[in-house]
CSV table of C-alpha atoms and ligand atoms in Angstrom, one decimal:
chain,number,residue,atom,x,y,z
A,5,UNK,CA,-79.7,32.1,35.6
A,6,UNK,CA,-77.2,33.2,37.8
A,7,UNK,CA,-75.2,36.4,37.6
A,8,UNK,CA,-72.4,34.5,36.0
A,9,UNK,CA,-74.1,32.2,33.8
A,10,UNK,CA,-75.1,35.0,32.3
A,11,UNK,CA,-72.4,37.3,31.7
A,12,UNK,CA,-70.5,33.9,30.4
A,13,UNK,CA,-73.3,33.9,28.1
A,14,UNK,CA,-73.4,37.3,26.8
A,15,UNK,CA,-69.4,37.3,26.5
A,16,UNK,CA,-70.2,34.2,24.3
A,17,UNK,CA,-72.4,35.2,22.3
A,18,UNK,CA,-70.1,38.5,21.5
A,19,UNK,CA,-67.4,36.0,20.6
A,20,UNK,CA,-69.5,34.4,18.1
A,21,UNK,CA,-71.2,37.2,16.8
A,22,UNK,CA,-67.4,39.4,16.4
A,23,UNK,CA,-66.3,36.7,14.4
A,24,UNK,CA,-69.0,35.2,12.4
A,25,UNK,CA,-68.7,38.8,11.3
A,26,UNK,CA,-64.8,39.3,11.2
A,27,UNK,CA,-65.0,36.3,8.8
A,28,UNK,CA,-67.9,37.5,6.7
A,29,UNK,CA,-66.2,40.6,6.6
A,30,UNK,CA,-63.1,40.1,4.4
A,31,UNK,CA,-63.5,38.1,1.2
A,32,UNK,CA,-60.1,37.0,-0.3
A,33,UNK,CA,-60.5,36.0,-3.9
A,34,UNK,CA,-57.2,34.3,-5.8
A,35,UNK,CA,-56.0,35.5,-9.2
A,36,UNK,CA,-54.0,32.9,-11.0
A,37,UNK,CA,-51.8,33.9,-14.4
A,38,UNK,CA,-49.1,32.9,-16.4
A,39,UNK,CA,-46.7,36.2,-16.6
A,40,UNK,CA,-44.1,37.3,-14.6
A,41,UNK,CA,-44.9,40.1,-12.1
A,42,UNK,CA,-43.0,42.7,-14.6
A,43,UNK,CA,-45.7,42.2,-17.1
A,44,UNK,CA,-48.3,44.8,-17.8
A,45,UNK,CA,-51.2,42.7,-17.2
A,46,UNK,CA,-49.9,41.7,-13.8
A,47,UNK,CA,-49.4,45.5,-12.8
A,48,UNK,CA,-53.1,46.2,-14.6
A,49,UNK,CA,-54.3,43.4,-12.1
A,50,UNK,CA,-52.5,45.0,-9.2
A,51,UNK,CA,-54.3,48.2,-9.9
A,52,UNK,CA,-57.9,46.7,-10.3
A,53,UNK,CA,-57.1,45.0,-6.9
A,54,UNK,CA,-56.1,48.1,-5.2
A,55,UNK,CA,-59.3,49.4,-6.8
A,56,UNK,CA,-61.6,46.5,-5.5
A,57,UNK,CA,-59.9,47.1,-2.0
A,58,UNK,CA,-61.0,50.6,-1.9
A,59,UNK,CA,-64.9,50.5,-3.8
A,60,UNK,CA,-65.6,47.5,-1.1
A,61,UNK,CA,-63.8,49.2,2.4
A,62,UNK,CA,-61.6,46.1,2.5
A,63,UNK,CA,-64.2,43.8,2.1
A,64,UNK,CA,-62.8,42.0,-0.8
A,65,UNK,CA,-59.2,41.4,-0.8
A,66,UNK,CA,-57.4,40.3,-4.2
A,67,UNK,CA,-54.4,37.9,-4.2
A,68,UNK,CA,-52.6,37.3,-7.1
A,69,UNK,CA,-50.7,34.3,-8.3
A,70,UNK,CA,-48.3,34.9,-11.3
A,71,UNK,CA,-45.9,32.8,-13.1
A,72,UNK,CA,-48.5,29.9,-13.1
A,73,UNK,CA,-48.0,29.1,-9.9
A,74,UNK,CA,-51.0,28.0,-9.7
A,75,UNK,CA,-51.2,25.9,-13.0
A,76,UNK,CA,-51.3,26.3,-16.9
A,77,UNK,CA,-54.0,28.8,-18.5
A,78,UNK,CA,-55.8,25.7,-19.2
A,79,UNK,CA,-55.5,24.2,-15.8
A,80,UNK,CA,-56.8,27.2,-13.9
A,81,UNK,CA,-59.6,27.2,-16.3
A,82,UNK,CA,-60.4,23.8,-15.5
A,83,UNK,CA,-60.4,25.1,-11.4
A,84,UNK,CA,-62.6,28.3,-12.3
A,85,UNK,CA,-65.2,25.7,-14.0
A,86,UNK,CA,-65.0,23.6,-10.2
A,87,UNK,CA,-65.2,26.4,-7.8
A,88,UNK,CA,-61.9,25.8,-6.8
A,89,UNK,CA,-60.3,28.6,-8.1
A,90,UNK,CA,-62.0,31.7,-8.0
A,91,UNK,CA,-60.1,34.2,-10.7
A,92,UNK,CA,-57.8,33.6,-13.8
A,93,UNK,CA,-56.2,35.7,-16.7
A,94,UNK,CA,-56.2,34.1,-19.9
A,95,UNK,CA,-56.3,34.9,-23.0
A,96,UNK,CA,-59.4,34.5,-26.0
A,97,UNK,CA,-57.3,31.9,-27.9
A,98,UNK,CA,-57.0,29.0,-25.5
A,99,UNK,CA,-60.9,30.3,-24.2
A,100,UNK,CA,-61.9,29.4,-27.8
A,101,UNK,CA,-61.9,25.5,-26.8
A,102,UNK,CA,-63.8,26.6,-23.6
A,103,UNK,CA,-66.5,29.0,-24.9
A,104,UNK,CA,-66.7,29.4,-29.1
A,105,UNK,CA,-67.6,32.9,-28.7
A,106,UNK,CA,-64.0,34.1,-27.9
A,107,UNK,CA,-63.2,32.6,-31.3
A,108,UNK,CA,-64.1,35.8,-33.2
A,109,UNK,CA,-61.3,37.2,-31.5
A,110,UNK,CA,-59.2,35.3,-33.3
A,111,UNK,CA,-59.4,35.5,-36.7
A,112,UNK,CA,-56.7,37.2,-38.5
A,113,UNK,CA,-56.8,40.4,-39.5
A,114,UNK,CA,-60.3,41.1,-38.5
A,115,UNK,CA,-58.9,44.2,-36.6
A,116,UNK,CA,-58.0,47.2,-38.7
A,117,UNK,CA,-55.9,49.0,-35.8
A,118,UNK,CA,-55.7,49.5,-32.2
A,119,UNK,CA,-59.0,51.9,-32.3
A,120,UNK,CA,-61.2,49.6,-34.0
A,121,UNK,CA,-59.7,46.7,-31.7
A,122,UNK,CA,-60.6,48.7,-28.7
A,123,UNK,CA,-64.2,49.3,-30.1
A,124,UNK,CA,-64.8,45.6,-30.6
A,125,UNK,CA,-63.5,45.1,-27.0
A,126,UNK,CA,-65.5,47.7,-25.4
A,127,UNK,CA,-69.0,47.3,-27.6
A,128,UNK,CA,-71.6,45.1,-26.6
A,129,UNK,CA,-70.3,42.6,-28.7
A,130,UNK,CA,-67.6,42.6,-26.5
A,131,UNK,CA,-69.6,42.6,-23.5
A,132,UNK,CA,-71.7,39.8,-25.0
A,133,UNK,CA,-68.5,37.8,-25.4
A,134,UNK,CA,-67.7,38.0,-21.8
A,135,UNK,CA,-70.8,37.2,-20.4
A,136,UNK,CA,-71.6,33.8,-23.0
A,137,UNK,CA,-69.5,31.6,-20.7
A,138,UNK,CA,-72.2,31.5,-17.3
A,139,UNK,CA,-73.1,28.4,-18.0
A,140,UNK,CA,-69.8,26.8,-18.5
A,141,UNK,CA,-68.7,28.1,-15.3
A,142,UNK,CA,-66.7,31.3,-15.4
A,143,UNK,CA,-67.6,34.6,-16.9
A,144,UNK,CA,-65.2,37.5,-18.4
A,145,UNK,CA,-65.3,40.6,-16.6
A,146,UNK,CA,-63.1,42.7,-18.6
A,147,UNK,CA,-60.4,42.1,-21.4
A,148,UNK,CA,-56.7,43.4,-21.3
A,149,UNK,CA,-54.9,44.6,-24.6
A,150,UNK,CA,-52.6,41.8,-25.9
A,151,UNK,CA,-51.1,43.4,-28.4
A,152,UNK,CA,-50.7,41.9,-32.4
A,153,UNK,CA,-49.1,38.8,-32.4
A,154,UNK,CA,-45.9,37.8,-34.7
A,155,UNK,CA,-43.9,35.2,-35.9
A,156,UNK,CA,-40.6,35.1,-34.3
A,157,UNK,CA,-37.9,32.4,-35.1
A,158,UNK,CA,-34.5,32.1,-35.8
A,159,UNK,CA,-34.5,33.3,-39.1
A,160,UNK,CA,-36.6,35.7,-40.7
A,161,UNK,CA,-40.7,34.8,-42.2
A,162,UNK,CA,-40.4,37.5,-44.9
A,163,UNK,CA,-43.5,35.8,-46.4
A,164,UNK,CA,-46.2,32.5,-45.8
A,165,UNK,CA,-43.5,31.0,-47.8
A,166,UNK,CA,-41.1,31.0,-45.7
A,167,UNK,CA,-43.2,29.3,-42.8
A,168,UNK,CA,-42.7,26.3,-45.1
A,169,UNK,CA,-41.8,23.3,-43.4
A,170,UNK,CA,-41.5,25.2,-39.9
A,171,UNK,CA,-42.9,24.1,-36.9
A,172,UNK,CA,-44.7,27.2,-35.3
A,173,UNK,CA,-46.0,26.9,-31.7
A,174,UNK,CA,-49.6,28.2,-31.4
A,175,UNK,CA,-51.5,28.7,-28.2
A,176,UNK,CA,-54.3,25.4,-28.5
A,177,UNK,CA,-56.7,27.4,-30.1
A,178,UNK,CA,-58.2,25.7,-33.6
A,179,UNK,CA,-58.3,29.0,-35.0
A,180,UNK,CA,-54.6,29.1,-34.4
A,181,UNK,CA,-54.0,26.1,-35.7
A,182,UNK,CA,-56.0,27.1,-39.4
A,183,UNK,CA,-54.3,29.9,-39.5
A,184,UNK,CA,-50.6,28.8,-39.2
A,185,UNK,CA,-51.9,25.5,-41.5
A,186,UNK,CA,-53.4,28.0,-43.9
A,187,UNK,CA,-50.4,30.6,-44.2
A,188,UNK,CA,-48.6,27.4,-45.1
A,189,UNK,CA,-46.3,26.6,-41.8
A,190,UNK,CA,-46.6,23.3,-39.1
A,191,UNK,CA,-49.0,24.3,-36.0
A,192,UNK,CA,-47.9,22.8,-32.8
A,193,UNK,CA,-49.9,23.6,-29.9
A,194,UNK,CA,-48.3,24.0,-26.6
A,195,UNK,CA,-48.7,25.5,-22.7
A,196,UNK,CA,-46.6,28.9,-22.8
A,197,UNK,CA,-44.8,27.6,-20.1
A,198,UNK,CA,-42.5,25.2,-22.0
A,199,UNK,CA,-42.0,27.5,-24.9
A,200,UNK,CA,-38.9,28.3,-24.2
A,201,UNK,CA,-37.5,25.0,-23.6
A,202,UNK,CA,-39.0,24.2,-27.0
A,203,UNK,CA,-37.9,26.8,-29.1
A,204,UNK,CA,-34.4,26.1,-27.1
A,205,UNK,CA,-34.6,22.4,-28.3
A,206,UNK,CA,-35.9,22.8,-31.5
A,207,UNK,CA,-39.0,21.3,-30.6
A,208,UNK,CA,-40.6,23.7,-32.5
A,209,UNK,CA,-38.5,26.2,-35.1
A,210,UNK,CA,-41.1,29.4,-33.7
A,211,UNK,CA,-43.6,30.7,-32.2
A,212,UNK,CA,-46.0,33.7,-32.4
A,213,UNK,CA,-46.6,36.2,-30.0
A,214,UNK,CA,-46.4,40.2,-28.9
A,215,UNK,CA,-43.4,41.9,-28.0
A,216,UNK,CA,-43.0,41.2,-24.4
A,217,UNK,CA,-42.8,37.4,-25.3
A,218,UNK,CA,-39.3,37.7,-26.5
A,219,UNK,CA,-38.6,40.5,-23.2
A,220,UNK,CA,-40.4,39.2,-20.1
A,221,UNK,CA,-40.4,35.8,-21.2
A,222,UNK,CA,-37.2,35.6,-22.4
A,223,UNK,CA,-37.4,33.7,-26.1
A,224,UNK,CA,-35.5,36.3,-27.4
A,225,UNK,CA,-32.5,34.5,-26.0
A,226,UNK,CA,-33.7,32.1,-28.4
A,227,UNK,CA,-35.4,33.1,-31.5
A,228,UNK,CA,-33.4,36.7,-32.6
A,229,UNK,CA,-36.3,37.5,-35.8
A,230,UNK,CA,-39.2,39.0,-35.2
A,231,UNK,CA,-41.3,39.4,-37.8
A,232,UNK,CA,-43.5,42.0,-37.5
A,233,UNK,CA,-46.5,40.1,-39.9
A,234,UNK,CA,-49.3,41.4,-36.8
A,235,UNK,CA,-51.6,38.7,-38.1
A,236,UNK,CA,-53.8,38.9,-35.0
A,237,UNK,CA,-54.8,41.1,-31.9
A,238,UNK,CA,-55.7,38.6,-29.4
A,239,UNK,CA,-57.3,40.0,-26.0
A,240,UNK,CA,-56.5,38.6,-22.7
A,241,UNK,CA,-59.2,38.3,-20.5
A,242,UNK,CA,-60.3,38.4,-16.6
A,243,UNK,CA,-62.2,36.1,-15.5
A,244,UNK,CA,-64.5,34.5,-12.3
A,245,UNK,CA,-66.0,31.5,-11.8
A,246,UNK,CA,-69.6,31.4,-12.1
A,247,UNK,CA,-69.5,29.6,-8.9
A,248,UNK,CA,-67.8,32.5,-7.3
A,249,UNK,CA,-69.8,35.4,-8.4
A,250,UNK,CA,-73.0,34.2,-7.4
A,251,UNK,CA,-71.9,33.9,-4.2
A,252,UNK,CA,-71.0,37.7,-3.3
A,253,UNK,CA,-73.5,40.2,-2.3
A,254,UNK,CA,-74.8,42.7,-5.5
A,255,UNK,CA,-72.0,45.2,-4.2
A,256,UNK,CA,-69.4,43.4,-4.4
A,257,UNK,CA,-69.7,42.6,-7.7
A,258,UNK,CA,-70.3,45.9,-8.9
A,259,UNK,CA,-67.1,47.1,-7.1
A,260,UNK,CA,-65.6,43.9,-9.0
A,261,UNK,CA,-66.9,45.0,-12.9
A,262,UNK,CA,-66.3,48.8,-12.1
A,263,UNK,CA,-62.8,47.7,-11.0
A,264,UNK,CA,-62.1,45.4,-13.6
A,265,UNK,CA,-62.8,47.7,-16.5
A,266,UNK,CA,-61.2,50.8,-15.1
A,267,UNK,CA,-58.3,48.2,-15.0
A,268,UNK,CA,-58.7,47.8,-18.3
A,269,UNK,CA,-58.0,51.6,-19.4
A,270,UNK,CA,-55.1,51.9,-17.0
A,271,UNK,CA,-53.8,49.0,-19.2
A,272,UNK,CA,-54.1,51.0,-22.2
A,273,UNK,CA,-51.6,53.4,-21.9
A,274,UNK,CA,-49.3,51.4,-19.6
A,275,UNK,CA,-49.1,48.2,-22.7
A,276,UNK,CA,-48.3,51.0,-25.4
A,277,UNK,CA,-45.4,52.0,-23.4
A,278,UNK,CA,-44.3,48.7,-21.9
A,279,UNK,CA,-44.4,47.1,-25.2
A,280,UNK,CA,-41.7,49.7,-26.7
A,281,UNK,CA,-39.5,49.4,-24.5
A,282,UNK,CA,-39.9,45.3,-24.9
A,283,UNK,CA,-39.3,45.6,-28.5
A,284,UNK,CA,-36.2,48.2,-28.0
A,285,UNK,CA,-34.9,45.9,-25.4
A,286,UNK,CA,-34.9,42.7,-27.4
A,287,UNK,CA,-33.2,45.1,-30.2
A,288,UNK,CA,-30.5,46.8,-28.4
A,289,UNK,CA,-29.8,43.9,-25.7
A,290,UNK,CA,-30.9,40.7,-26.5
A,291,UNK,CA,-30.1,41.1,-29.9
A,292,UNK,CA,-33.1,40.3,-31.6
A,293,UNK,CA,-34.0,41.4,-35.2
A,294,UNK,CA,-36.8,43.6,-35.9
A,295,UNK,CA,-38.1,42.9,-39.4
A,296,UNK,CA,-41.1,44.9,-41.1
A,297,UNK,CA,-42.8,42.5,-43.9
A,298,UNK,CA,-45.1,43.2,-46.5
A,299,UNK,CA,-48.9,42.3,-44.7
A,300,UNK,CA,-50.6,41.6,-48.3
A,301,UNK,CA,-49.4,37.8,-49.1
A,302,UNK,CA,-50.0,37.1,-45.0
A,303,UNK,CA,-53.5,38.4,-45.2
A,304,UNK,CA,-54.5,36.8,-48.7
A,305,UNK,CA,-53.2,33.4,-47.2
A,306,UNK,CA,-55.9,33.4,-44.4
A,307,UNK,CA,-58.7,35.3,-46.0
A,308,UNK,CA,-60.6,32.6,-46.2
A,309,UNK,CA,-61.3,32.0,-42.6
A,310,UNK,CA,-63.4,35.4,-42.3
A,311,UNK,CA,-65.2,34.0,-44.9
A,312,UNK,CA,-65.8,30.8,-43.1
A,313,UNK,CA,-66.6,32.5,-39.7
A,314,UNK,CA,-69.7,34.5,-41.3
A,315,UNK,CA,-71.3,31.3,-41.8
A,316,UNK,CA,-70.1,29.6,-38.2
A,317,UNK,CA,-73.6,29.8,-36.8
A,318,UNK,CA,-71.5,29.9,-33.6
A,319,UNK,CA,-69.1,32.8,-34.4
A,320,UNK,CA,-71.4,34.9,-37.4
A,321,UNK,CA,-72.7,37.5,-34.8
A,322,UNK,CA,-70.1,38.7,-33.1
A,323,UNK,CA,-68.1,38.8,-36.2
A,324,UNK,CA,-70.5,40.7,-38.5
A,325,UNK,CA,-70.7,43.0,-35.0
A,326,UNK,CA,-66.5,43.4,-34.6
A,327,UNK,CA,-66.9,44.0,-38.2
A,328,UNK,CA,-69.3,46.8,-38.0
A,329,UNK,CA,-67.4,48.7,-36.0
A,330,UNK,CA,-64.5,49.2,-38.6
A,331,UNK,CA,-63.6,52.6,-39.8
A,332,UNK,CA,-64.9,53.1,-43.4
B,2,GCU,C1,-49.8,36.0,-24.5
B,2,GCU,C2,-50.9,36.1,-23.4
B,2,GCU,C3,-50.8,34.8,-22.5
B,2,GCU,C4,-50.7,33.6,-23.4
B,2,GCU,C5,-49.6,33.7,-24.3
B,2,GCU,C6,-49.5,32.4,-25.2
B,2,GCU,O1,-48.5,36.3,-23.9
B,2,GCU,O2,-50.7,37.2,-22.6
B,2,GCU,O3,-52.0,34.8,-21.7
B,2,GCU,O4,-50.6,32.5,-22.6
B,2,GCU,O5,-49.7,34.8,-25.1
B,2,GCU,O6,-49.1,32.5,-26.4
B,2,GCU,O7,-49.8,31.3,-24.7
């Protein structure tokens, strides 16, 4: 080989090599969610990428898509399941129809308080929760507070009586749907994404959500009650596809969990004080009207559907287990 043959050769070869391993080098993995980029969860994502950045040297870079960019909750679920999408937040109501599990979540008033909500999500329940989905091609790696959820409308729900004859938006969860059906109101599932045009129609006469609903998402333009019923404390949750995970090296997805659930602490604090403020803003400038109601007639209304989850053979566990970890 001559003289030049071979240096081409050797230059070559360093070509290849410097950028098989340039490419190898930097994963990028997409985040797609439906809030805006004010929204805790967004800034709780920001931190676990920053996080992921730093655990992996830049290995694996985290993009982030908000605002459903990139598709409804349900849509990017349906991507995770493919391969196509590699990460989404959602949230453990519209998981129900996805993976059962989540459902346990979901049941009304199965949480006490904030503590014994943060046991259930941290417990290995919890952890049990996140890991059911494998086979139906995502997995959870962490959750994020959501909050209780509330009716809000344009007039006050004092009582289940009052949800007479209203058509409530629910996120398309069944247990959702039971529960609105059950506290005596219409459930109409729809994608958060034209809630607001629906509530500003009247397509719907509410909806039910935490307190950033009516701030970052603006329906307090357009429903000015909330009533502060907190019939349920639905988690949202991180999640990669199946696909996706078995694909990166045993480091990288440690750096990914350790991340995630660091994330989800940082999230703690930052949701407490983020959802104050929401719930001053929609009082002081959007006009919204905060209204305490008496829990009792809401929670006899859907008691039974915890009795009907201890005998779901697909729900019973985790329940009895979230229900364990209650304060006596
Ligand atoms: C919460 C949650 C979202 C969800 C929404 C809904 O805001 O964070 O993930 O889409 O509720 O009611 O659909």
């Amino acid at each position: 080989m001559s003289w030049n043959k071979t240096v081409l050769n050797t230059l070559l070869s360093c070509v290849l090599v410097s950028s098989t391993s340039f490419a190898s080098a930097t994963t990028t993995l997409k985040i797609s969610h439906n809030q805006d980029r004010n929204h805790p969860v967004h800034k709780s994502m920001k931190y676990m990428a920053e996080k992921v950045k730093e655990y992996t040297d830049g290995e694996v870079v985290i993009r982030i898509y908000p605002d459903g960019q990139l598709g409804t909750q349900r849509e990017s679920m349906e991507l995770l399941q493919n391969g196509a999408l590699d990460m989404a937040k959602s949230n453990a109501s519209e998981m129900e129809s996805f993976e059962p599990s989540y459902g346990a979540f979901n049941i009304p008033y199965i949480f006490h308080d904030r503590d014994h909500f943060y046991r259930a999500m941290q417990s290995d329940v919890g952890e049990k929760i996140l890991a059911s989905s494998y086979d139906k091609g995502f997995i959870g790696l962490t959750y994020y507070d959501g909050g209780s959820r509330s009716f809000y409308a344009q007039k006050a729900i004092n009582s289940p009586a009052d949800l007479k004859g209203m058509k409530i938006r629910v996120q398309p969860s069944p247990t959702a749907v039971e529960m609105v059906k059950l506290m005596g109101g219409s459930p109409t599932p729809l994608a958060y994404g034209e809630l607001y045009t629906a509530l500003q129609q009247g397509v719907v006469d509410g909806a039910e959500n935490n307190p950033t609903a009516l701030t970052n998402n603006r329906h307090g333009e357009v429903a000015k009650f909330y009533s502060q019923d907190e019939h349920t404390m639905v988690p949202d949750v991180l999640l990669i596809s199946s696909k996706v995970w078995d694909k990166l090296p045993k480091n990288q997805q440690e750096a990914l969990r350790k991340a995630a659930k660091e994330s989800m602490i940082y999230h703690k604090d930052l949701w407490a004080k983020m959802t104050n403020e929401a719930l001053k803003k929609a009082q002081n400038s959007m006009g919204v009207k905060i209204v305490q109601v008496e829990k009792q007639p809401f929670i006899d209304a859907v008691k039974p559907m915890h009795d009907k989850a201890l005998k779901n053979p697909e729900i019973a566990e985790y329940v009895i287990g979230f229900d364990a970890l209650a304060e006596k």
